[in-house]
Backbone as a ProteinNet text record, in pm:
[ID]
protein_1_A
[PRIMARY]
XXXXXXXXXXXXXXXXXXXXXXXXXXXXXXXXXXXXXXXXXXXXXXXXXXXXXXXXXXXXXXXXXXXXXXXXXXXXXXXXXXXXXXXXXXXXXXXXXXXXXXXXXXXXXXXXXXXXXXXXXXXXXXXXXXXXXXXXXXX
[TERTIARY]
13898.8	13896.3	13761.9	13694.9	13549.4	13530.9	13648.7	13632.3	13595.3	13608.5	13591.2	13441.4	13399.8	13266.8	13245.8	13360.4	13364.9	13347.7	13232.8	13212.4	13323.9	13370.9	13478.9	13610.1	13637.5	13750.2	13724.3	13609.8	13576.6	13587.3	13535.7	13542.9	13691.7	13771.7	13910.2	13995.6	13967.3	14061.3	13989.4	13884.6	13824.7	13906.3	13996.8	14079.9	14007.3	13922.5	13853.2	13958.4	13934.9	14012.4	13919	13956.5	13873.8	13936.3	13860	13902.7	13892.9	13990.5	13987.8	13876.4	13826.3	13715	13584.1	13495.8	13358.4	13277.6	13175.4	13099.3	12947.7	12877.7	12734.6	12660.5	12528	12441.8	12347.5	12340.2	12262.4	12169.8	12063.7	11988.6	11958.1	11948.8	11925.4	11849.7	11792.4	11720.1	11795.7	11906.5	11990.9	12124.6	12189.2	12330.5	12439.9	12387.8	12477.2	12590.4	12579.4	12681.7	12790.7	12771.7	12864.2	12955	13084.7	13173.4	13167.6	13158.2	13153.4	13266.6	13376.9	13490.9	13485.8	13398.6	13376.1	13279.5	13208.2	13107.2	13152.1	13149.7	13212.4	13106.3	12977	12881.4	12751	12664.8	12534.3	12428.7	12304.8	12201.2	12080.8	12015.4	11896.7	11771.1	11687.3	11561.8	11450.7	11319.4	11219.9	11216.3	11249.1	11248	11362.3	11472.6	11595.5	11711.8	11826.2	11958.9	12018.9	12052.4	12123.5	12275.3	12342.3	12496.1	12557.2	12681.3	12755.2	12882.6	12914.5	13020.8	13089	13207.5	13273	13197	13188.9	13118.6	13152.3	13276.6	13318.3	13270.3	13254.2	13185.2	13040.4	12976.9	12827.5	12814.3	12910.1	12897.1	12933.5	13032.9	13069.8	12968.4	12896.4	12787.7	12652.3	12641.6	12509.6	12415	12466.9	12381.3	12341.6	12207.8	12183.9	12200.6	12229.1	12250.6	12216.2	12206.1	12174.5	12299.1	12312	12413.9	12551.3	12658.7	12790.9	12828.4	12900.3	12925.2	13073.3	13121.3	13253	13246.4	13354.5	13351.4	13462.4	13409.6	13505.4	13506.1	13619.4	13622.6	13670.2	13599.8	13651.6	13735.7	13868	13960.5	13970.2	13910.1	13907.1	13832.9	13870.5	13796.7	13671.2	13568.3	13445	13367.8	13322.9	13236	13094	13040.2	12908.9	12814	12851	12765.7	12784.8	12875.7	12893.1	12776.8	12755.3	12635.5	12680.4	12623.6	12638.1	12733.3	12820.8	12912.2	12833.1	12735.4	12664.2	12585.1	12527.9	12458.6	12556.1	12671.6	12773	12808.2	12849.8	12884.5	12773.7	12644.8	12540.7	12511.7	12529.4	12508	12616.6	12734	12844.7	12824.2	12783.8	12759.1	12627.2	12531.5	12405	12428.4	12520.2	12550.6	12610.9	12674.5	12735.6	12636.7	12517.1	12414.8	12462.8	12528.1	12577.4	12498.3	12437.3	12366.7	12469.8	12435.9	12524.1	12453.7	12511.6	12469.6	12585.6	12544.6	12645.6	12633.7	12747.2	12758.2	12851.3	12795.3	12872.4	12925.3	13054.2	13111.6	13171.7	13227	13284.4	13384.9	13487	13592	13571.9	13505.3	13502.5	13360.7	13341.7	13216.7	13261.7	13175.7	13205.7	13092	13132.8	13031.6	13033.4	12919.1	12901.6	12829.1	12897.4	12847.9	12852.4	12782.7	12789.1	12938.5	12972.6	13112.1	13160	13063.3	13084.8	13122.3	13069.6	13080.3	13194.5	13277.6	13371.8	13467.1	13531.3	13629	13567.9	13443.9	13387.2	13342.5	13303.6	13265.5	13392.5	13501.7	13627.1	13672.8	13659	13688.6	13603.3	13481.2	13385.8	13414	13443.4	13475.7	13605.5	13708.8	13833.8	13816	13732.6	13696.9	13625.7	13543.1	13468.6	13577	13673.3	13779.8	13885.1	13894.9	14008.4	13989.7	14104	14088.3	14042.7	13959.5	13919.2	14007.8	14031.8	14131.8	14044.2	14053.6	14001.1	14052.5	13972.9	14035.3	14118.9	14226.6	14312.4	14265.3	14232.9	14205.2	14305.4	14328	14421.1	14387.7	14489.1	14468.6	14461.1
6832.5	6774.4	6795.8	6685.8	6697.4	6696	6664	6660.1	6514.3	6509.6	6379.4	6358.5	6231.7	6198.7	6090.1	6018.5	5917.4	5981.5	5951.2	6024.5	6003.4	5872.2	5841.7	5930.5	5939.9	6021.8	6165	6211.5	6353.3	6395.1	6297.3	6333.4	6326.2	6218.6	6205.3	6315	6378.5	6471.9	6617.6	6652.1	6774.4	6886.5	6858.9	6978.2	7110	7129.6	7243.2	7356.4	7472.4	7588.3	7712.6	7784.9	7899.1	8019.3	8084.8	8209.2	8329.3	8419.7	8540.5	8629.4	8692.8	8800.6	8768.7	8859.9	8854.4	8867.8	8789.4	8788.2	8801.9	8850.2	8875.1	8841.3	8809.4	8790.1	8923.8	8982.8	9105.6	9079.3	9164.8	9162.3	9300.4	9310	9445.6	9423.7	9530.3	9532.2	9624.9	9696	9784.6	9771.6	9657.5	9638.9	9707.1	9793	9856.8	9930.1	9989.4	10077.1	9994	9858	9773	9702.3	9737.7	9661.5	9516.4	9437.7	9301.5	9235.7	9284.4	9223.1	9222.6	9300.3	9295	9196.2	9122.8	9032.6	8882.7	8822.6	8688.2	8592.9	8611.1	8524.4	8598.4	8539.8	8608.1	8507.7	8530.9	8460	8547.3	8538.6	8616.7	8544	8599.4	8550.3	8652	8605	8698.9	8834.5	8816.8	8922.5	9032.4	8980.6	9063.5	8982.6	9048.8	8981.3	8963.6	8842.2	8809.6	8828.8	8898.4	8911.8	8860.4	8791.9	8744.8	8834.8	8920.1	9015.1	9019	9070.6	9092.7	9208.3	9198.9	9291.5	9434.5	9458.7	9596.2	9658.5	9569	9613.7	9652.9	9557.8	9590.7	9723	9745.4	9865.7	9982.5	9988.4	10080.2	10123.3	10030.5	10051.8	10063.5	10055.5	10082.3	9965.5	9845.7	9722.7	9675	9655.6	9592.4	9446.8	9404.5	9256.7	9216.6	9087.4	9036.7	8975.3	8841.1	8771.8	8790.2	8802.9	8799.1	8652.2	8622.9	8486.1	8467.8	8342.9	8299.4	8222.6	8215.7	8146.4	8036.7	7907.1	7798.3	7741	7696.3	7620.2	7483.1	7386.7	7249	7245.9	7233.7	7248.7	7134.9	7018.4	6920.1	6953.3	6919.6	6945.1	6841.9	6893.4	6813.7	6819.6	6717.7	6717.8	6781.5	6853.6	6900.5	6790.6	6674.4	6547.7	6470.5	6499.2	6412.9	6405.1	6287.1	6267.9	6242.1	6319	6286	6391.2	6468.9	6553.2	6659.3	6721.2	6834	6770.3	6651	6581.7	6544.6	6495.7	6453.2	6582.4	6683	6806	6864.8	6868.8	6925.7	6839.4	6706.2	6619.5	6651.3	6674.2	6701.2	6836.9	6932	7076.4	7068.4	6993	6976.6	6928.6	6832	6767.9	6882.1	6973.5	7087.4	7211.2	7189.4	7307.7	7425.1	7397.7	7509.5	7509.6	7623.4	7652.2	7665.1	7631.1	7636.7	7673.4	7765.1	7799.8	7746.7	7659.4	7594	7661.9	7694.8	7737.7	7639.5	7569.7	7479.8	7550.8	7565.7	7627.6	7514.9	7550.2	7464.1	7366.3	7419.6	7343.6	7294.6	7385	7354.1	7395.7	7330.3	7368.1	7477.4	7575.2	7685.7	7688.5	7709.2	7693.8	7836.7	7885.1	8004	7964.8	7998.1	7967.1	8086.5	8091.8	8197.3	8226.1	8362	8398.1	8356	8349.4	8320.8	8158	8081.2	7938.4	7885.6	7976.4	7940.8	7836.1	7853.1	7760.4	7627.2	7625.2	7493.8	7434	7496	7445.4	7382.2	7453.7	7402.7	7268.2	7275.1	7149.5	7030.8	7051.8	6951.8	6891.4	6978.5	6937.9	6868	6902.5	6836.4	6702.3	6683.3	6557.3	6460.5	6519.7	6441.5	6393.9	6468.7	6430.6	6344.8	6338.7	6253.2	6112.5	6042.1	5898.6	5820	5730.1	5648	5537.2	5513.8	5400.3	5278.7	5174.6	5056.1	5002	4947.8	4895.7	4777.9	4754.4	4636.7	4535.6	4405.9	4294.6	4196.4	4137.1	4031.9	3917.1	3843	3719.9	3603.7
2937.7	3075.8	3145.6	3179.4	3216.3	3381.5	3450	3592.5	3640.7	3774.2	3844.6	3870.9	3853.7	3875.3	3994.8	4024.5	4136.6	4271.6	4340.9	4471.4	4579.2	4585.8	4672.9	4645.5	4522.1	4488	4505.8	4470.4	4497.7	4647	4733.1	4874.9	4928.3	4880.4	4930.8	4878.9	4770.6	4711.5	4701.6	4773.1	4762.8	4807	4904.2	4962.1	4972.7	5064.6	5086.1	5138.5	5086.3	5129.7	5162.3	5255.6	5309	5240.8	5155	5086	5187.6	5178.4	5268.4	5233.3	5332.1	5317	5362.2	5343.5	5369.2	5248.4	5226.7	5108.3	5134.7	5041.7	5065.2	4934.2	4955.1	4846.6	4845.2	4730.5	4707.3	4590.1	4580.8	4463.9	4414.4	4289.8	4222.2	4091.3	4057.1	3923.3	3822.3	3877.7	3793	3828.7	3773.4	3806.5	3724.6	3624.6	3532.8	3592.2	3701.8	3771.7	3825.2	3841.7	3913.3	3799	3799.7	3704.8	3708.2	3598	3607.1	3677	3671.9	3736.3	3890.5	3947	4095.9	4135.2	4046.6	4062.9	4079.3	4191	4201.3	4126.1	4143.9	4080.4	4061.6	3970.2	3950.7	3903.8	3929.5	3872.3	3859.5	3740.4	3715.2	3749	3823.8	3885.6	3836	3831.4	3786.7	3881.6	4007.2	4097.7	4080.1	4025.3	4016.9	3989.4	3978.4	3962.9	4090.7	4121.5	4253.2	4219.1	4298.2	4296.2	4416.1	4400.9	4505.8	4487.3	4589	4589.9	4724.9	4730.8	4854.7	4930	5062.7	5141	5108.8	5088	5070.1	4931.7	4835.2	4709.9	4729.1	4800.1	4829.2	4899.6	4997.6	5077.1	4985.9	4898.6	4813.8	4713	4667.8	4562.9	4620.3	4751.2	4812.8	4796.7	4781.2	4764.5	4903.9	4926.8	5063.7	5064.6	5182.7	5202.4	5344.5	5368.8	5497.2	5569.2	5534.9	5611.7	5564.8	5646.4	5611.6	5586.3	5473.5	5433.5	5431.4	5445.1	5414.3	5287.2	5210.5	5090.2	5093.8	5079.9	5079.1	4932	4892.3	4767.8	4780.8	4716.9	4709.7	4581.7	4603.5	4498.4	4401.4	4426.9	4330.9	4206.1	4085.8	3967.8	3950.5	4003.3	3997.7	3869.4	3825	3705.8	3733	3645.7	3671.2	3665	3617	3616	3734	3821.8	3948.4	4031.2	4094.5	4177.4	4316.3	4417	4562.4	4625.6	4559.2	4630.4	4710	4651.5	4716.4	4840.6	4821.1	4933	5044.5	5017.8	5125.3	5195.1	5129.1	5186.6	5279	5219.7	5301.9	5423.8	5412.7	5537.2	5643.3	5592	5694.3	5758.9	5686.2	5740.1	5823.7	5789.6	5857.4	6008.1	6009.3	6139.9	6232.6	6178.3	6257.6	6272.1	6212	6229	6145.3	6030.1	5937.5	5816.7	5792.4	5659.9	5553	5433.6	5311.5	5184.5	5112.9	4982.4	4875.8	4782.4	4696.5	4556.5	4511.6	4358.9	4291.6	4200.5	4119.2	3997.8	3982.9	3860.9	3781.5	3657.5	3569.1	3644.6	3714.6	3771.6	3914.1	3991.4	4128.9	4192.5	4311.2	4389.5	4484.4	4507.3	4600.7	4701.3	4828.3	4937.6	5008.5	5029.6	5114.7	5248.4	5357.5	5489.3	5571.8	5681.1	5771.8	5803	5805.5	5833.7	5962.4	6058.4	6198.5	6212.7	6105.7	6111.1	6023.7	5969.9	5863.9	5909.3	6020.6	6074.7	6104.2	6157	6194.8	6056.9	5968	5824.5	5769.6	5773.1	5710.8	5786.3	5909.4	5990.2	5947.7	5935.9	5900	5759.8	5668.3	5527.8	5533.3	5606.4	5616.7	5676.7	5784.1	5833.1	5737.7	5660.4	5557.5	5454.6	5426.9	5319.4	5375	5508.4	5569.3	5526.7	5511	5478.2	5614.7	5588.6	5704.5	5729	5850.7	5897.1	5943.5	5881	5926.4	6060.1	6155.7	6272.8	6244.6	6312.6	6296.8	6386	6334.5	6428.5	6434.3	6552.3	6583.6	6507.4	6453.8	6387.6	6467.5
[MASK]
+++++++++++++++++++++++++++++++++++++++++++++++++++++++++++++++++++++++++++++++++++++++++++++++++++++++++++++++++++++++++++++++++++++++++++

């Protein structure tokens, strides 16, 4: 199963959900003490290893972080080869003045937005996904 590639279908069926909790992006050069099952996502850069973890995990392991983030998931199985979904989502959030960090995984796209803007982001994505109604004209 390779996932959906048609942008119209992706938008119509993306069904965004807001995951509970607060999440943070951290960086470390020595992640060995952190059990892998506590890491939501990671990416190695020349400067260090970026980790996405729940805030309480970062606090427990003494990992410094900046912004508190909310995690939204687009529940549609999007293909990694799909074109335009990230751009459409970014445009909708940009109109609301919401910054977004996107993580594309095998099955779904995951969005990290300011925790304070979580409800507005969810509403903007739900509006983007809502079917459009064409005006009815008299014959």
